[in-house]
Short mmCIF file of C-alpha atoms in Angstrom, two decimals:
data_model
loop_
_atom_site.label_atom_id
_atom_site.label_comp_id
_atom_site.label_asym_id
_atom_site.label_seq_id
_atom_site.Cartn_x
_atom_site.Cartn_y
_atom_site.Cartn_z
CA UNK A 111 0.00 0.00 0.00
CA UNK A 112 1.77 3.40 -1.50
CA UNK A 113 -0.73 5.68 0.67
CA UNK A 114 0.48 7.19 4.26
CA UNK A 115 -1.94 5.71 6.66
CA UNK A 116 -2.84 5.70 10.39
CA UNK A 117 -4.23 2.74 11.95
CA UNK A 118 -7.46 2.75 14.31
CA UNK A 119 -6.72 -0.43 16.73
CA UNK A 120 -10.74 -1.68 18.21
CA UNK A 121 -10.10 -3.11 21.31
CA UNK A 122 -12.70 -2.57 24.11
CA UNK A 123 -14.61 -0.22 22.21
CA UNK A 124 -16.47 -1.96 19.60
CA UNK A 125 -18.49 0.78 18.12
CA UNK A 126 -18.07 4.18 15.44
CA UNK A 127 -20.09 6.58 17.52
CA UNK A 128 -18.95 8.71 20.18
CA UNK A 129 -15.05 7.04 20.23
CA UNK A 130 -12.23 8.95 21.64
CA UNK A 131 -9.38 7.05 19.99
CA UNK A 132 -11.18 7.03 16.46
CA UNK A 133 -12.35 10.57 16.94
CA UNK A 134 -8.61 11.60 17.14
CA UNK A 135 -7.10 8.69 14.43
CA UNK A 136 -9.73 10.56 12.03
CA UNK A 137 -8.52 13.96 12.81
CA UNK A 138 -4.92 12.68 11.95
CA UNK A 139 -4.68 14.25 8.46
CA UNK A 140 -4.02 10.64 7.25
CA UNK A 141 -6.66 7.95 5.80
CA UNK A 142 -7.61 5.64 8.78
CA UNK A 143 -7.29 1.48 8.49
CA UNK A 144 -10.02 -0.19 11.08
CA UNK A 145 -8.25 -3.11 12.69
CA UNK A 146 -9.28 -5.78 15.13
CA UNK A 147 -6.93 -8.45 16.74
CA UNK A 148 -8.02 -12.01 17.71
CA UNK A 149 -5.10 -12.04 20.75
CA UNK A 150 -3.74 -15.53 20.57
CA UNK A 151 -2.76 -15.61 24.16
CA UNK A 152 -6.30 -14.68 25.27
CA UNK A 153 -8.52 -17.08 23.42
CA UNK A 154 -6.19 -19.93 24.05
CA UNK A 155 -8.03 -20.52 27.13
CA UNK A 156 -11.41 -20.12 26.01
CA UNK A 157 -13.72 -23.27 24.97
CA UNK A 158 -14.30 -23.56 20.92
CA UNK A 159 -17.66 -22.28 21.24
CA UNK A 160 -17.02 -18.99 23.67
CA UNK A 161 -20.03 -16.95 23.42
CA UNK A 162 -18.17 -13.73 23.87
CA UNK A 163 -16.41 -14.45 20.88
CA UNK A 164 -19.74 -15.24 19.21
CA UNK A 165 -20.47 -11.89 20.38
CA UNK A 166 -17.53 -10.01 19.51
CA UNK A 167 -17.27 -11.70 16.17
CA UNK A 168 -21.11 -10.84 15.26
CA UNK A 169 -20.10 -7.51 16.52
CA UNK A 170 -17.29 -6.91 14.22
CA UNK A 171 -19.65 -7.80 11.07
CA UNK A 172 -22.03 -5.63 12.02
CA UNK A 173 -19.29 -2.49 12.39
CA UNK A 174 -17.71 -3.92 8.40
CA UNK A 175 -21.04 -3.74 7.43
CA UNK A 176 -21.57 0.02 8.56
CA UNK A 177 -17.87 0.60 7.02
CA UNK A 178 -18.80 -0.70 4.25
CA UNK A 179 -21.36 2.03 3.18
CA UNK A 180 -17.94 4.63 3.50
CA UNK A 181 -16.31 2.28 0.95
CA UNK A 182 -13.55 0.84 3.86
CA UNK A 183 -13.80 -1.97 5.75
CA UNK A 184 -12.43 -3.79 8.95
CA UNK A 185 -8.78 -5.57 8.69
CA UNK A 186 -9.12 -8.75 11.09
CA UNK A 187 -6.36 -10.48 12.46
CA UNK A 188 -5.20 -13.27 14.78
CA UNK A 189 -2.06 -14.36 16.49
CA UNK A 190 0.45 -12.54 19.42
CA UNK A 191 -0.64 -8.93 18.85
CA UNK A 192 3.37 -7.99 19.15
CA UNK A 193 3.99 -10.81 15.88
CA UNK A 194 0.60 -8.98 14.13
CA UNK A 195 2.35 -5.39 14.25
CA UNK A 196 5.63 -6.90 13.12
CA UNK A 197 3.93 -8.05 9.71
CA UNK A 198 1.36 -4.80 8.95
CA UNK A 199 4.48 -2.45 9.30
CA UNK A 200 5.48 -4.28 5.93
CA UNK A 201 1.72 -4.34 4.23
CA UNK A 202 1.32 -0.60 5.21
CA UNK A 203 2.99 2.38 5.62
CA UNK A 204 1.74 3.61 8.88
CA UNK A 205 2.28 6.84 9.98
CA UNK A 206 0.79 6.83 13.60
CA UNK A 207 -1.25 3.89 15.43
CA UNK A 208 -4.42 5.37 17.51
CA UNK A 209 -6.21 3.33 20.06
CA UNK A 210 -7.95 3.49 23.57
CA UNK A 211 -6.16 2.55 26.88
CA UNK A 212 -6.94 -0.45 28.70
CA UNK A 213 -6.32 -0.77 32.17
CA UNK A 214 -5.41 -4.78 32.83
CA UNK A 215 -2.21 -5.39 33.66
CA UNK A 216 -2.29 -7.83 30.42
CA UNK A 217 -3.21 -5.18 28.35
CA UNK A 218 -0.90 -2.41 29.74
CA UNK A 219 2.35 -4.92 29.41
CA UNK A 220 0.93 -5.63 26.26
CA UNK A 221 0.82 -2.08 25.15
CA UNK A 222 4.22 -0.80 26.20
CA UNK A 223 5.72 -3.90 24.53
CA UNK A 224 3.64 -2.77 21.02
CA UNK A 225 4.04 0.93 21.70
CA UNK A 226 8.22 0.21 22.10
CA UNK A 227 8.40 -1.66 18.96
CA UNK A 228 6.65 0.82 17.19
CA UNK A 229 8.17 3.63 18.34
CA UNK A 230 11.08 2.01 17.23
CA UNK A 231 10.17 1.83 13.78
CA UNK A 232 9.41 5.45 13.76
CA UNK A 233 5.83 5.28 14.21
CA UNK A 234 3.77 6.90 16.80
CA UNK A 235 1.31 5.05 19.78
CA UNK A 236 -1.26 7.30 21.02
CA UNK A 237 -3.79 5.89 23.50
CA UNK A 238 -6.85 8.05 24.84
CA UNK A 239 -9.07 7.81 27.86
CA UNK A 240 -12.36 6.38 26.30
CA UNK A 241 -13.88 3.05 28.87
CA UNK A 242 -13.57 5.33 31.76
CA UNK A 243 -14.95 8.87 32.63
CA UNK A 244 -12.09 9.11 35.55
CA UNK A 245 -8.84 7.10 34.98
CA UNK A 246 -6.40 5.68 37.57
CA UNK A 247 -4.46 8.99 38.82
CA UNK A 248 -7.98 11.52 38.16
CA UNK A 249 -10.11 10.64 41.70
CA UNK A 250 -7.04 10.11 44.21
CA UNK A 251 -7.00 11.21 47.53
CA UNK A 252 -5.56 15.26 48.50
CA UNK A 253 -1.81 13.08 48.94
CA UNK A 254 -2.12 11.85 46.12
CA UNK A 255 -2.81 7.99 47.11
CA UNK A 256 -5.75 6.16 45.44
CA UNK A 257 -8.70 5.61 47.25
CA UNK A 258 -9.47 2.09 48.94
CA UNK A 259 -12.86 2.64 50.16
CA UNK A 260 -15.90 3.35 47.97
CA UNK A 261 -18.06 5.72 49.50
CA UNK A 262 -15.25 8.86 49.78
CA UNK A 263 -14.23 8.24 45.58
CA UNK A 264 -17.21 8.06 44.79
CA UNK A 265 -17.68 11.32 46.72
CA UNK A 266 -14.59 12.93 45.08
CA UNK A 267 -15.70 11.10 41.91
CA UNK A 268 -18.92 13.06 41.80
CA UNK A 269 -16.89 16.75 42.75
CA UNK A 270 -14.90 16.48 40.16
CA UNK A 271 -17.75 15.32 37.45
CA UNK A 272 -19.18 18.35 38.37
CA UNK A 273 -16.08 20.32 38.16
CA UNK A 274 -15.20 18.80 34.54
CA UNK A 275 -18.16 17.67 32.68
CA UNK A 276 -16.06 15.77 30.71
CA UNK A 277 -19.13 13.49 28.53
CA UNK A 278 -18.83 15.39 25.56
CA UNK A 279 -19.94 13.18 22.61
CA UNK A 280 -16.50 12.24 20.10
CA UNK A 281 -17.88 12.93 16.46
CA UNK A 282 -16.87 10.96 13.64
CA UNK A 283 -15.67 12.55 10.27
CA UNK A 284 -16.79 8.85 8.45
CA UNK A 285 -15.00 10.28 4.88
CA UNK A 286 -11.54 9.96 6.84
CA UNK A 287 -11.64 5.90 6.86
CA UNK A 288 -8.83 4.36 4.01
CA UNK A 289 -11.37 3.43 1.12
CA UNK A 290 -10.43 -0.58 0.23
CA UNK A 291 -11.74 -4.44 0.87
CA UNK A 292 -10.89 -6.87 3.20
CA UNK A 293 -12.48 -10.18 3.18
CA UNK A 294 -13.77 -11.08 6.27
CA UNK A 295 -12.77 -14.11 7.65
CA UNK A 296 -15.22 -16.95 9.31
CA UNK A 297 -15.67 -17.86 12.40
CA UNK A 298 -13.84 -21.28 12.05
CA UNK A 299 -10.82 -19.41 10.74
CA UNK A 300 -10.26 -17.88 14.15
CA UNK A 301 -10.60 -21.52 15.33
CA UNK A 302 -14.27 -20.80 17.11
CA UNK A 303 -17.81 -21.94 16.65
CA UNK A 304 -20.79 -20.24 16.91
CA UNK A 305 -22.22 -20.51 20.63
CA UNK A 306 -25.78 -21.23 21.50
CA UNK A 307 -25.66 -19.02 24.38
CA UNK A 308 -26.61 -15.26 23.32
CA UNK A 309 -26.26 -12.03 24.11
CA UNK A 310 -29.53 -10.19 24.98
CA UNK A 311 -30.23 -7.25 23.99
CA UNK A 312 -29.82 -4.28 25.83
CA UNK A 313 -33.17 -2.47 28.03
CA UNK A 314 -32.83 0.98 29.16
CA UNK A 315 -36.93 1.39 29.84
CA UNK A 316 -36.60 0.42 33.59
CA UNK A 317 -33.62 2.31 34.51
CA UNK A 318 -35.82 5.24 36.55
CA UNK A 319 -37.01 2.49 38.73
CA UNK A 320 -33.66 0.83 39.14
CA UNK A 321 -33.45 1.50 42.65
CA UNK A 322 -36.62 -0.22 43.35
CA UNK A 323 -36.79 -3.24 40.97
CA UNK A 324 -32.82 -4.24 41.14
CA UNK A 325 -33.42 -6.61 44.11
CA UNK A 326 -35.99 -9.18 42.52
CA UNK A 327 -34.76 -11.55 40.34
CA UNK A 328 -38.24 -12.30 38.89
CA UNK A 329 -39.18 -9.08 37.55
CA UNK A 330 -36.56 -9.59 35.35
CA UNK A 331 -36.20 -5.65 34.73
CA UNK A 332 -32.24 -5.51 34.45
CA UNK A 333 -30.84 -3.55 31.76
CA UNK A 334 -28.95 -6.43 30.24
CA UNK A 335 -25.98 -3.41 29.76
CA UNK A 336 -23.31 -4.95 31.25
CA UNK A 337 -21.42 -6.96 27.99
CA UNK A 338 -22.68 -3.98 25.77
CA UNK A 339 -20.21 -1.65 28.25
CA UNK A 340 -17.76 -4.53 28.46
CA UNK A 341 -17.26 -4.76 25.06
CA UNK A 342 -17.62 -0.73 24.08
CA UNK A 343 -20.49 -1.27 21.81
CA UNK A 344 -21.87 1.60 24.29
CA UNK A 345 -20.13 4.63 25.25
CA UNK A 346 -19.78 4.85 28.89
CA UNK A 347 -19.90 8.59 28.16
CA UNK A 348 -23.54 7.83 26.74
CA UNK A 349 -24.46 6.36 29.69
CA UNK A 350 -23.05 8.35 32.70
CA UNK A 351 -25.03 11.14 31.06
CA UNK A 352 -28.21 8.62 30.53
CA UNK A 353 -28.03 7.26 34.54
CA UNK A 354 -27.62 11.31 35.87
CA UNK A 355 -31.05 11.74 34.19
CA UNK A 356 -33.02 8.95 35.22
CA UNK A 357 -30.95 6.97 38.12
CA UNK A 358 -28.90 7.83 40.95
CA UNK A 359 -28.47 4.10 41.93
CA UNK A 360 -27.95 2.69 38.38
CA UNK A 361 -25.11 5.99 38.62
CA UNK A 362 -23.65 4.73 41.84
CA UNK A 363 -22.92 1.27 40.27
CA UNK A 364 -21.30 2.34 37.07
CA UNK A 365 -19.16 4.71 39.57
CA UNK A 366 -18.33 0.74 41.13
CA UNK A 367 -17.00 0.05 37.94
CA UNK A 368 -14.28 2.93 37.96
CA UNK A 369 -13.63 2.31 41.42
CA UNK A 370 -12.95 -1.35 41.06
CA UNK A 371 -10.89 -0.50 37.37
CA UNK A 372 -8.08 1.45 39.52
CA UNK A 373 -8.21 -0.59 42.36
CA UNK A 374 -6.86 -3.50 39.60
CA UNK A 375 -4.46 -1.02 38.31
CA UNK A 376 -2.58 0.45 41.40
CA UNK A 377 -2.90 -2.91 43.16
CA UNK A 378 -2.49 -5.71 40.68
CA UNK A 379 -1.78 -8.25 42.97
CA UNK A 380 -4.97 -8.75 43.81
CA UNK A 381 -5.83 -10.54 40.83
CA UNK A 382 -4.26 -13.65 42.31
CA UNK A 383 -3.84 -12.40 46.38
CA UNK A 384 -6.24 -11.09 48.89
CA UNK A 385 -6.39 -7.35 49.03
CA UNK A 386 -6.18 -7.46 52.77
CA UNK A 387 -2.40 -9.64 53.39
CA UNK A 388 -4.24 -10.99 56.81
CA UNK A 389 -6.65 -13.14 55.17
CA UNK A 390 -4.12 -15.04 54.07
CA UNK A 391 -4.60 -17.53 56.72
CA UNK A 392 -7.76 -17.91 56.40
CA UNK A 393 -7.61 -22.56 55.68
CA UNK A 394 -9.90 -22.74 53.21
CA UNK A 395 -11.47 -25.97 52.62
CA UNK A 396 -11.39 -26.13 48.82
CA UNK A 397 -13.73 -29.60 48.85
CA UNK A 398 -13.70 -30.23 45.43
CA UNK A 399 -16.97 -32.58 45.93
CA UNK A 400 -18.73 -29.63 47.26
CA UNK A 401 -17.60 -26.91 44.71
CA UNK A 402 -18.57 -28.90 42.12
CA UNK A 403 -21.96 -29.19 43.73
CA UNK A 404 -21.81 -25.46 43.82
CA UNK A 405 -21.11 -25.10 40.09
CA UNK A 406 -23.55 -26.58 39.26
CA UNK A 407 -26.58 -25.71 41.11
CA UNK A 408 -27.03 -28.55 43.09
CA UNK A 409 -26.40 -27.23 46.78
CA UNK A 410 -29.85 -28.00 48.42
CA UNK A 411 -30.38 -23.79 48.55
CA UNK A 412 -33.04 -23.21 45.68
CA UNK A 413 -31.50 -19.35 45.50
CA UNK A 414 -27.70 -20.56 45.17
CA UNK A 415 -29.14 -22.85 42.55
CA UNK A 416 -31.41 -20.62 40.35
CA UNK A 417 -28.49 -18.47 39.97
CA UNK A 418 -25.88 -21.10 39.04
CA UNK A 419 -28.46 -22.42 36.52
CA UNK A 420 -29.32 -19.50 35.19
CA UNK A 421 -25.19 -18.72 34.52
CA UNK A 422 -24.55 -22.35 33.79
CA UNK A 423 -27.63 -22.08 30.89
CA UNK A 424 -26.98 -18.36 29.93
CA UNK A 425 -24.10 -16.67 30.67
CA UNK A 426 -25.83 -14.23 32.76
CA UNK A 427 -26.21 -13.71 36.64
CA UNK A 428 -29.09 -11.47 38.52
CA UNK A 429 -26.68 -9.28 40.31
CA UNK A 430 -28.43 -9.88 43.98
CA UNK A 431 -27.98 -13.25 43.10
CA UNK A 432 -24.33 -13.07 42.38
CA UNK A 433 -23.65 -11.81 45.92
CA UNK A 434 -25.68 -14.52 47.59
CA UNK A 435 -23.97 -17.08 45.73
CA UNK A 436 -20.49 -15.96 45.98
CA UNK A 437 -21.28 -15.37 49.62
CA UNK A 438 -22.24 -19.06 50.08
CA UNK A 439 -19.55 -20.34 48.21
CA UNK A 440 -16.67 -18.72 50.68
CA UNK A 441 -18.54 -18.55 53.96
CA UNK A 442 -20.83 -21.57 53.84
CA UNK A 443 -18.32 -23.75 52.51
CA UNK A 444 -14.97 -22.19 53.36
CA UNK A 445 -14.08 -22.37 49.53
CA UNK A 446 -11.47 -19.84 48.33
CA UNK A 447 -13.01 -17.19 46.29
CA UNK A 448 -10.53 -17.51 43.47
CA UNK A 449 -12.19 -20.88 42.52
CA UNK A 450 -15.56 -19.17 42.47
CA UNK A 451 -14.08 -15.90 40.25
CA UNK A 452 -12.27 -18.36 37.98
CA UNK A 453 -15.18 -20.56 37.37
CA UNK A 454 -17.77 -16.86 36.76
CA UNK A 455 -14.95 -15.48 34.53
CA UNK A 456 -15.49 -18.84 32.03
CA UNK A 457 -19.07 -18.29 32.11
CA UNK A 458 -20.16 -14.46 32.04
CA UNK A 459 -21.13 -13.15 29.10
CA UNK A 460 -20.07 -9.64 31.44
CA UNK A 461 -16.83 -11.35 32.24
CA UNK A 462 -14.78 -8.06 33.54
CA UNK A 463 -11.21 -8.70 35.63
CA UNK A 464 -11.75 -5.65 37.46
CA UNK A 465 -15.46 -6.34 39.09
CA UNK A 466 -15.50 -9.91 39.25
CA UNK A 467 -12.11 -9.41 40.95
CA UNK A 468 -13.58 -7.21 43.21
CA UNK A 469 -16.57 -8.13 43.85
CA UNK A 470 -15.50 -12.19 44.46
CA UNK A 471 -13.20 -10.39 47.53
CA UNK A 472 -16.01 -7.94 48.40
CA UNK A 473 -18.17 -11.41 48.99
CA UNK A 474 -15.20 -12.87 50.81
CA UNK A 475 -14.38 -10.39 53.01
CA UNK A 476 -10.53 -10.33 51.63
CA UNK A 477 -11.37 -6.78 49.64
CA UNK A 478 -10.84 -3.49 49.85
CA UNK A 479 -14.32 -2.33 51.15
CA UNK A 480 -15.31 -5.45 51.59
CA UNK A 481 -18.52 -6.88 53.35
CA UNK A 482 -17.10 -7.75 57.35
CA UNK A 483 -16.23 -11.65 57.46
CA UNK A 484 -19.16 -12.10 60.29
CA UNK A 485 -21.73 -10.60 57.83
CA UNK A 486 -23.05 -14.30 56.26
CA UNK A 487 -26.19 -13.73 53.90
CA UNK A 488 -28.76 -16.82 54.81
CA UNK A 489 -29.81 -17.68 51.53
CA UNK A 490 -33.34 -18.64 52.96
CA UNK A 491 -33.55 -15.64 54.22
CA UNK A 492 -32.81 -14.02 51.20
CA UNK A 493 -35.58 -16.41 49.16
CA UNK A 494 -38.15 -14.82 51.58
CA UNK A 495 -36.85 -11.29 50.84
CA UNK A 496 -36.35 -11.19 47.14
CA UNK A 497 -38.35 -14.40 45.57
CA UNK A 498 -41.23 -14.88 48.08
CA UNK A 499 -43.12 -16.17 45.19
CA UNK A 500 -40.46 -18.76 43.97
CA UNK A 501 -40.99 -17.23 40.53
CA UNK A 502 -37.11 -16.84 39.79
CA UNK A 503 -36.64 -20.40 41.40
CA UNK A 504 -38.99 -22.53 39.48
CA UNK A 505 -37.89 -21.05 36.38
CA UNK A 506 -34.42 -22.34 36.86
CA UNK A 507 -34.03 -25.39 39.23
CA UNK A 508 -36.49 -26.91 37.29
CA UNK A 509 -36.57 -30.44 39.52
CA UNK A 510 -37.75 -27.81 42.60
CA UNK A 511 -40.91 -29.76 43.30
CA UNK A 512 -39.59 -32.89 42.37
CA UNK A 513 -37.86 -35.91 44.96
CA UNK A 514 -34.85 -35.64 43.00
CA UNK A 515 -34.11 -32.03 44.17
CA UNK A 516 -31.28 -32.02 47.02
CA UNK A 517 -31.67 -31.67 51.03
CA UNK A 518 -29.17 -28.71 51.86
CA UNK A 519 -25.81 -29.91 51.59
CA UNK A 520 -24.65 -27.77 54.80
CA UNK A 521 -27.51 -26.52 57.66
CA UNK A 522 -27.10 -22.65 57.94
CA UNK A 523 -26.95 -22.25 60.96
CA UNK A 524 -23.66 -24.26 61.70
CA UNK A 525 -22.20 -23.23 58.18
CA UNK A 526 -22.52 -19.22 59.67
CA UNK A 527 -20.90 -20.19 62.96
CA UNK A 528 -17.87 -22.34 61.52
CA UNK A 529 -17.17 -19.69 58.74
CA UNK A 530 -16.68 -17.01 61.75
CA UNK A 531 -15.15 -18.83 63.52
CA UNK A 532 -12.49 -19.73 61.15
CA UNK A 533 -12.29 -16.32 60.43
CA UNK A 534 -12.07 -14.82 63.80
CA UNK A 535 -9.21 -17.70 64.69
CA UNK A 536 -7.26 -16.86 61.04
CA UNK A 537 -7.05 -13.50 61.83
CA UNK A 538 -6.06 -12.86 65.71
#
């Protein structure tokens, strides 16, 4: 290719509207080149028929399609994103590389390696803020330390929202894109199939009464947001602006997801340790009998198990749900709480490091902010509360009323007392 291009890199950010990185590639005074990567080390791990990749696939024909229409189209590739680069520096002659930051520590070793290599070669990296409204070093504390609790950044997150009012929409000059034709590949070419298992779509007509309606899996009233954010296929932009209208709850929680992003950043240990050091002597069980029981749904507790059917059958979780059965899993069973994040991050369709991180060591007690390890949630208790009915139940553990269906596999009230007490004795 003769032409001087730039190159727009999709990552986390699957979408044309309102995006920060394509915004500026666009404005570069060269003809932009759309390109997605299939990372090699990510999907090695992933069954043949991921539905995420179903879903990120499906999403990347949709955005060639709407390319397209300009005359351009999307470049997909697979393999070790550093060996990709190494072989479009010879197909093109790229003048700068644009893309939005991502705040894993996979992703940010990833991108210093790819950014070095590149600079190397005379060509420019430029990453923008675009997943985030605040980024890691943007709510810290007056010293300059990042925040640990959630109820002061979020606090300080709100201050200087006001202060900024930084959700200004990106436009797109769509005549910029590099006018050609890829072919786009299939789905077996990247070594997938298509999944079963798909992703709804998204609901924003009950997000005024989030506050009221979030509690009850039966009402089924979620938004159904949470891969559309994931993925970028929504600007978060879009929606901070969207929640300050109608929600301050459904505001509070994507203010979670920032908190819980540079948690993961300045302190990326926690992805395999406890936040908190003293937990570490906490014995966990780890019966592998009874986790498997857990997995999959069969744990006597007609909550635990609606919830674990539900994720086993469709990738998704009711989020009260998620705490109640992340809560049984390390308190009523004394199982570590990476076995039940590793075992949610193969089957959400949501899958995020940064929450499920946090919120698996919320449940546990081993987080930052985390829920005290002498608060255990009785998940009959819970039933009562939030599916009096046994709507959500019977939809899922299907066997409810039958012989078949399992006597508790623990009695509550000795699970509670054991879990504190192993606790109490880990930590004195």
């Amino acid at each position: 290719m003769e032409n001087k291009v730039s190159i727009f890199w999709f990552r986390r950010d699957l979408r044309l509207e309102d995006n920060k990185g394509l915004h500026e590639a666009l404005q570069s005074g060269n003809k932009v080149v759309p390109l997605f990567i299939f990372d090699k080390d990510i999907l090695e791990s992933l069954p043949k028929n991921d539905a995420r990749v179903t879903f990120i696939y499906q999403t990347l024909q949709k955005l060639d399609k709407e390319l397209r229409e300009y005359r351009s189209s999307l470049i997909i590739k697979k393999g070790k994103p550093l060996e990709v680069w190494r072989k479009l520096i010879e197909e093109y002659t790229i003048q700068r590389v644009y893309t939005n930051k991502d705040y894993e520590p996979y992703a940010i070793k990833r991108d210093k390696e790819i950014a070095d290599f590149l600079t190397s070669k005379g060509i420019r990296f430029n990453a923008f803020k675009d997943q985030v409204i605040f980024e890691e070093n943007e709510v810290l504390k007056n010293d300059g330390t990042p925040y640990t609790v959630f109820t002061p950044y979020k606090n300080k997150w709100l201050q200087n929202f006001s202060e900024k009012k930084d959700t200004q929409d990106f436009t797109i000059d769509l005549a910029n894109f590099y006018q050609f034709s890829s072919e786009f590949p299939p789905l077996a070419s990247i070594g997938f199939e298509e999944s079963t298992i798909k992703v709804k779509p998204y609901n924003l007509s009950n997000l005024d009464l989030y506050d009221e309606v979030r509690d009850f899996p039966a009402e089924d009233k979620t938004s159904y947001l949470s891969p559309y954010l994931r993925f970028g296929l929504l600007s978060t932009r879009k929606m901070v602006r969207f929640a300050l209208k109608t929600n301050q709850t459904f505001l509070s929680e994507l203010i979670w997801r920032e908190f819980f992003m540079q948690i993961l950043y300045h302190f990326p240990k926690v992805v395999t340790q406890n936040f908190k050091q003293k937990y570490n002597a906490v014995p966990w069980r780890n019966n592998e009998e009874e986790f498997k029981k857990w997995c999959e749904g069969k744990t006597g507790y007609p909550m635990v198990d609606a919830g674990m059917r539900e994720l086993n059958e469709t990738g998704y979780m009711h989020n009260r749900v998620r705490m109640i059965t992340a809560g049984f899993l390390c308190k009523h069973l004394l199982i570590d709480w990476r076995w039940g994040e590793a075992y949610f991050a193969e089957k959400l369709l949501d899958y995020d490091l940064s929450a499920n991180n946090g919120n698996w060591q919320w449940a546990a007690g081993t987080g930052c902010d985390a829920a005290p390890y002498f608060r255990v949630f009785n998940p009959e208790s819970q039933l009562k509360k939030f599916d009096k009915d046994l709507q959500y139940v019977r939809k899922w553990v299907r066997d409810f009323d039958e012989l078949t269906y399992p006597q508790p596999m623990v009695e509550h009230k000795f699970a509670r007392e054991r879990a504190i007490s192993t606790y109490k004795n880990a930590l004195q």
